[in-house]
Amino acid sequence: VQSVGARNSTTRTADQTAAAIFWSANEVPILNAAARAAAQTRNLSLDDHARLFALLYMAEADATVVAFKVKYAHNSWRPITAIRNATSTVNSAVIADPGWEPLLVTPPHPEYPSAHCIVTGAAAEVLRKFFGSDQVKFTYTPPPGAGTTRSFASFSQVEKEVEDARVWSG
């Protein structure tokens, strides 16, 4: 059975591949774009802009600290390690594939939990509470070579795509 996160996956769609690449970068600039888009539609004062971004950055920083503290407490294998070494695990349902490669380069830290998902979830919750709504329409174009432009209609849509992109990336 082929993994959707494998480099040579035939089950992952072109859009899923594009999303995986898009979200492989630092998520904070994308979340900032969502905050700016929501702020612009509501004509916030300078003080409200400052408060919004202070709350957003505190949530993102705190979420990053917690994510990495938990990552090293659990010290879970990355998919590349688990799939290549499946015969040495206690899960007999997993078949080893020593040549398996993920779509994207594997980060040098434990897999669980996903820091991208935790930071995005914290940011999305701050933005929902601040604006009193989940709805925000924005488009983000990454720097050249870092993926394709993507558009979103809600903070929840951002959260879901980040969650899925971690799997699609391998």
mmCIF file of C-alpha atoms in Angstrom:
data_model
loop_
_atom_site.group_PDB
_atom_site.id
_atom_site.type_symbol
_atom_site.label_atom_id
_atom_site.label_comp_id
_atom_site.label_asym_id
_atom_site.label_seq_id
_atom_site.Cartn_x
_atom_site.Cartn_y
_atom_site.Cartn_z
ATOM 1 C CA VAL A 1 0.000 0.000 0.000
ATOM 2 C CA GLN A 2 1.442 3.336 -1.026
ATOM 3 C CA SER A 3 1.470 6.255 1.376
ATOM 4 C CA VAL A 4 -0.103 9.563 0.343
ATOM 5 C CA GLY A 5 3.022 11.204 1.808
ATOM 6 C CA ALA A 6 5.484 9.222 -0.304
ATOM 7 C CA ARG A 7 7.648 11.119 -2.764
ATOM 8 C CA ASN A 8 6.312 8.987 -5.640
ATOM 9 C CA SER A 9 2.695 8.809 -4.429
ATOM 10 C CA THR A 10 0.097 8.198 -7.104
ATOM 11 C CA THR A 11 -2.752 8.807 -4.628
ATOM 12 C CA ARG A 12 -1.830 12.392 -3.714
ATOM 13 C CA THR A 13 -3.409 14.979 -6.037
ATOM 14 C CA ALA A 14 -1.575 17.899 -7.649
ATOM 15 C CA ASP A 15 -3.433 20.295 -5.324
ATOM 16 C CA GLN A 16 -2.455 18.243 -2.275
ATOM 17 C CA THR A 17 1.173 18.349 -3.408
ATOM 18 C CA ALA A 18 0.919 22.123 -3.887
ATOM 19 C CA ALA A 19 -0.561 22.513 -0.387
ATOM 20 C CA ALA A 20 2.183 20.347 1.152
ATOM 21 C CA ILE A 21 4.861 22.494 -0.468
ATOM 22 C CA PHE A 22 3.060 25.725 0.448
ATOM 23 C CA TRP A 23 2.829 24.772 4.146
ATOM 24 C CA SER A 24 6.385 23.421 4.340
ATOM 25 C CA ALA A 25 7.545 26.993 4.909
ATOM 26 C CA ASN A 26 7.201 28.889 8.164
ATOM 27 C CA GLU A 27 3.472 29.240 8.854
ATOM 28 C CA VAL A 28 3.746 32.550 10.729
ATOM 29 C CA PRO A 29 3.947 34.864 7.666
ATOM 30 C CA ILE A 30 0.859 33.166 6.227
ATOM 31 C CA LEU A 31 -1.041 33.546 9.504
ATOM 32 C CA ASN A 32 0.043 37.189 9.640
ATOM 33 C CA ALA A 33 -1.432 37.654 6.154
ATOM 34 C CA ALA A 34 -4.732 36.247 7.428
ATOM 35 C CA ALA A 35 -4.668 38.668 10.349
ATOM 36 C CA ARG A 36 -3.858 41.630 8.078
ATOM 37 C CA ALA A 37 -6.668 40.695 5.683
ATOM 38 C CA ALA A 38 -9.194 40.446 8.513
ATOM 39 C CA ALA A 39 -7.960 43.710 10.042
ATOM 40 C CA GLN A 40 -8.191 45.593 6.740
ATOM 41 C CA THR A 41 -11.821 44.643 6.195
ATOM 42 C CA ARG A 42 -12.690 45.993 9.637
ATOM 43 C CA ASN A 43 -10.746 49.298 9.484
ATOM 44 C CA LEU A 44 -9.002 48.761 12.821
ATOM 45 C CA SER A 45 -7.382 51.655 14.648
ATOM 46 C CA LEU A 46 -3.612 51.701 15.170
ATOM 47 C CA ASP A 47 -4.129 50.647 18.799
ATOM 48 C CA ASP A 48 -6.329 47.702 17.757
ATOM 49 C CA HIS A 49 -3.757 46.643 15.149
ATOM 50 C CA ALA A 50 -1.049 46.680 17.812
ATOM 51 C CA ARG A 51 -3.215 44.687 20.229
ATOM 52 C CA LEU A 52 -4.137 42.154 17.521
ATOM 53 C CA PHE A 53 -0.551 41.451 16.530
ATOM 54 C CA ALA A 54 0.681 41.401 20.132
ATOM 55 C CA LEU A 55 -1.925 38.746 20.969
ATOM 56 C CA LEU A 56 -1.167 36.824 17.779
ATOM 57 C CA TYR A 57 2.606 36.784 18.351
ATOM 58 C CA MET A 58 2.236 35.794 22.011
ATOM 59 C CA ALA A 59 -0.013 32.880 21.035
ATOM 60 C CA GLU A 60 2.344 31.761 18.258
ATOM 61 C CA ALA A 61 5.404 31.980 20.537
ATOM 62 C CA ASP A 62 3.708 30.137 23.407
ATOM 63 C CA ALA A 63 2.390 27.471 21.040
ATOM 64 C CA THR A 64 5.867 26.919 19.590
ATOM 65 C CA VAL A 65 7.393 26.463 23.051
ATOM 66 C CA VAL A 66 4.684 23.998 24.082
ATOM 67 C CA ALA A 67 4.855 22.056 20.805
ATOM 68 C CA PHE A 68 8.586 21.468 21.074
ATOM 69 C CA LYS A 69 8.410 20.648 24.788
ATOM 70 C CA VAL A 70 5.821 17.956 24.022
ATOM 71 C CA LYS A 71 7.711 16.746 20.923
ATOM 72 C CA TYR A 72 10.787 15.944 22.993
ATOM 73 C CA ALA A 73 8.738 14.496 25.856
ATOM 74 C CA HIS A 74 7.121 11.979 23.439
ATOM 75 C CA ASN A 75 10.096 11.704 21.048
ATOM 76 C CA SER A 76 7.976 10.025 18.338
ATOM 77 C CA TRP A 77 9.563 8.697 15.177
ATOM 78 C CA ARG A 78 9.078 10.549 11.931
ATOM 79 C CA PRO A 79 7.219 8.607 9.207
ATOM 80 C CA ILE A 80 10.471 8.028 7.299
ATOM 81 C CA THR A 81 11.969 6.219 10.311
ATOM 82 C CA ALA A 82 8.800 4.305 11.184
ATOM 83 C CA ILE A 83 8.133 3.150 7.610
ATOM 84 C CA ARG A 84 11.727 2.181 6.857
ATOM 85 C CA ASN A 85 12.072 0.318 10.165
ATOM 86 C CA ALA A 86 8.563 -1.114 10.526
ATOM 87 C CA THR A 87 9.791 -4.653 11.177
ATOM 88 C CA SER A 88 11.381 -3.458 14.429
ATOM 89 C CA THR A 89 8.152 -1.919 15.732
ATOM 90 C CA VAL A 90 5.442 -3.527 17.809
ATOM 91 C CA ASN A 91 2.818 -2.850 15.125
ATOM 92 C CA SER A 92 2.732 -5.938 12.901
ATOM 93 C CA ALA A 93 0.235 -4.248 10.548
ATOM 94 C CA VAL A 94 2.973 -1.944 9.224
ATOM 95 C CA ILE A 95 5.087 -3.375 6.423
ATOM 96 C CA ALA A 96 8.652 -2.108 6.228
ATOM 97 C CA ASP A 97 9.764 -0.237 3.115
ATOM 98 C CA PRO A 98 13.491 0.474 3.545
ATOM 99 C CA GLY A 99 13.588 2.675 0.429
ATOM 100 C CA TRP A 100 10.589 4.866 1.319
ATOM 101 C CA GLU A 101 11.080 8.611 0.764
ATOM 102 C CA PRO A 102 8.742 11.427 1.869
ATOM 103 C CA LEU A 103 7.584 14.124 -0.539
ATOM 104 C CA LEU A 104 9.514 16.774 1.424
ATOM 105 C CA VAL A 105 12.696 16.750 3.470
ATOM 106 C CA THR A 106 12.151 15.451 6.978
ATOM 107 C CA PRO A 107 12.820 17.994 9.755
ATOM 108 C CA PRO A 108 15.483 17.044 12.350
ATOM 109 C CA HIS A 109 13.136 16.897 15.341
ATOM 110 C CA PRO A 110 10.484 14.460 16.599
ATOM 111 C CA GLU A 111 7.255 14.070 14.633
ATOM 112 C CA TYR A 112 4.573 14.351 17.297
ATOM 113 C CA PRO A 113 2.850 16.691 17.823
ATOM 114 C CA SER A 114 2.852 18.833 14.709
ATOM 115 C CA ALA A 115 4.203 22.278 15.606
ATOM 116 C CA HIS A 116 2.680 23.679 12.391
ATOM 117 C CA CYS A 117 -0.755 22.494 13.532
ATOM 118 C CA ILE A 118 -0.366 23.699 17.113
ATOM 119 C CA VAL A 119 0.870 27.167 16.114
ATOM 120 C CA THR A 120 -1.819 27.483 13.442
ATOM 121 C CA GLY A 121 -4.526 26.366 15.861
ATOM 122 C CA ALA A 122 -3.427 28.871 18.486
ATOM 123 C CA ALA A 123 -3.272 31.685 15.939
ATOM 124 C CA ALA A 124 -6.646 30.791 14.435
ATOM 125 C CA GLU A 125 -8.285 30.779 17.860
ATOM 126 C CA VAL A 126 -6.838 34.203 18.715
ATOM 127 C CA LEU A 127 -8.077 35.545 15.377
ATOM 128 C CA ARG A 128 -11.558 34.039 15.825
ATOM 129 C CA LYS A 129 -11.853 35.502 19.337
ATOM 130 C CA PHE A 130 -10.466 38.893 18.319
ATOM 131 C CA PHE A 131 -12.754 39.283 15.299
ATOM 132 C CA GLY A 132 -15.732 37.337 16.660
ATOM 133 C CA SER A 133 -15.854 35.320 13.445
ATOM 134 C CA ASP A 134 -14.178 32.425 11.664
ATOM 135 C CA GLN A 135 -14.596 34.109 8.296
ATOM 136 C CA VAL A 136 -11.689 35.801 6.534
ATOM 137 C CA LYS A 137 -10.952 35.892 2.832
ATOM 138 C CA PHE A 138 -7.302 36.174 1.945
ATOM 139 C CA THR A 139 -4.756 35.054 -0.594
ATOM 140 C CA TYR A 140 -1.099 34.449 0.128
ATOM 141 C CA THR A 141 1.668 34.368 -2.437
ATOM 142 C CA PRO A 142 4.880 32.898 -1.054
ATOM 143 C CA PRO A 143 8.323 34.135 -2.094
ATOM 144 C CA PRO A 144 9.513 32.845 -5.497
ATOM 145 C CA GLY A 145 10.349 29.143 -5.419
ATOM 146 C CA ALA A 146 8.435 28.513 -2.183
ATOM 147 C CA GLY A 147 5.170 27.266 -3.646
ATOM 148 C CA THR A 148 2.097 28.559 -5.372
ATOM 149 C CA THR A 149 -0.485 31.140 -4.343
ATOM 150 C CA ARG A 150 -3.330 29.797 -2.217
ATOM 151 C CA SER A 151 -6.617 31.370 -1.118
ATOM 152 C CA PHE A 152 -8.723 30.818 1.985
ATOM 153 C CA ALA A 153 -12.196 31.785 3.208
ATOM 154 C CA SER A 154 -11.888 31.000 6.931
ATOM 155 C CA PHE A 155 -9.440 30.410 9.745
ATOM 156 C CA SER A 156 -10.864 26.872 10.007
ATOM 157 C CA GLN A 157 -10.007 26.224 6.367
ATOM 158 C CA VAL A 158 -6.426 27.272 7.087
ATOM 159 C CA GLU A 159 -6.268 24.914 10.088
ATOM 160 C CA LYS A 160 -7.636 21.962 8.101
ATOM 161 C CA GLU A 161 -5.247 22.489 5.202
ATOM 162 C CA VAL A 162 -2.227 22.719 7.526
ATOM 163 C CA GLU A 163 -3.314 19.492 9.222
ATOM 164 C CA ASP A 164 -3.697 17.662 5.914
ATOM 165 C CA ALA A 165 -0.529 19.156 4.417
ATOM 166 C CA ARG A 166 1.583 17.589 7.164
ATOM 167 C CA VAL A 167 0.359 14.141 6.046
ATOM 168 C CA TRP A 168 0.670 14.915 2.316
ATOM 169 C CA SER A 169 4.276 16.050 2.826
ATOM 170 C CA GLY A 170 5.271 12.710 4.325
#
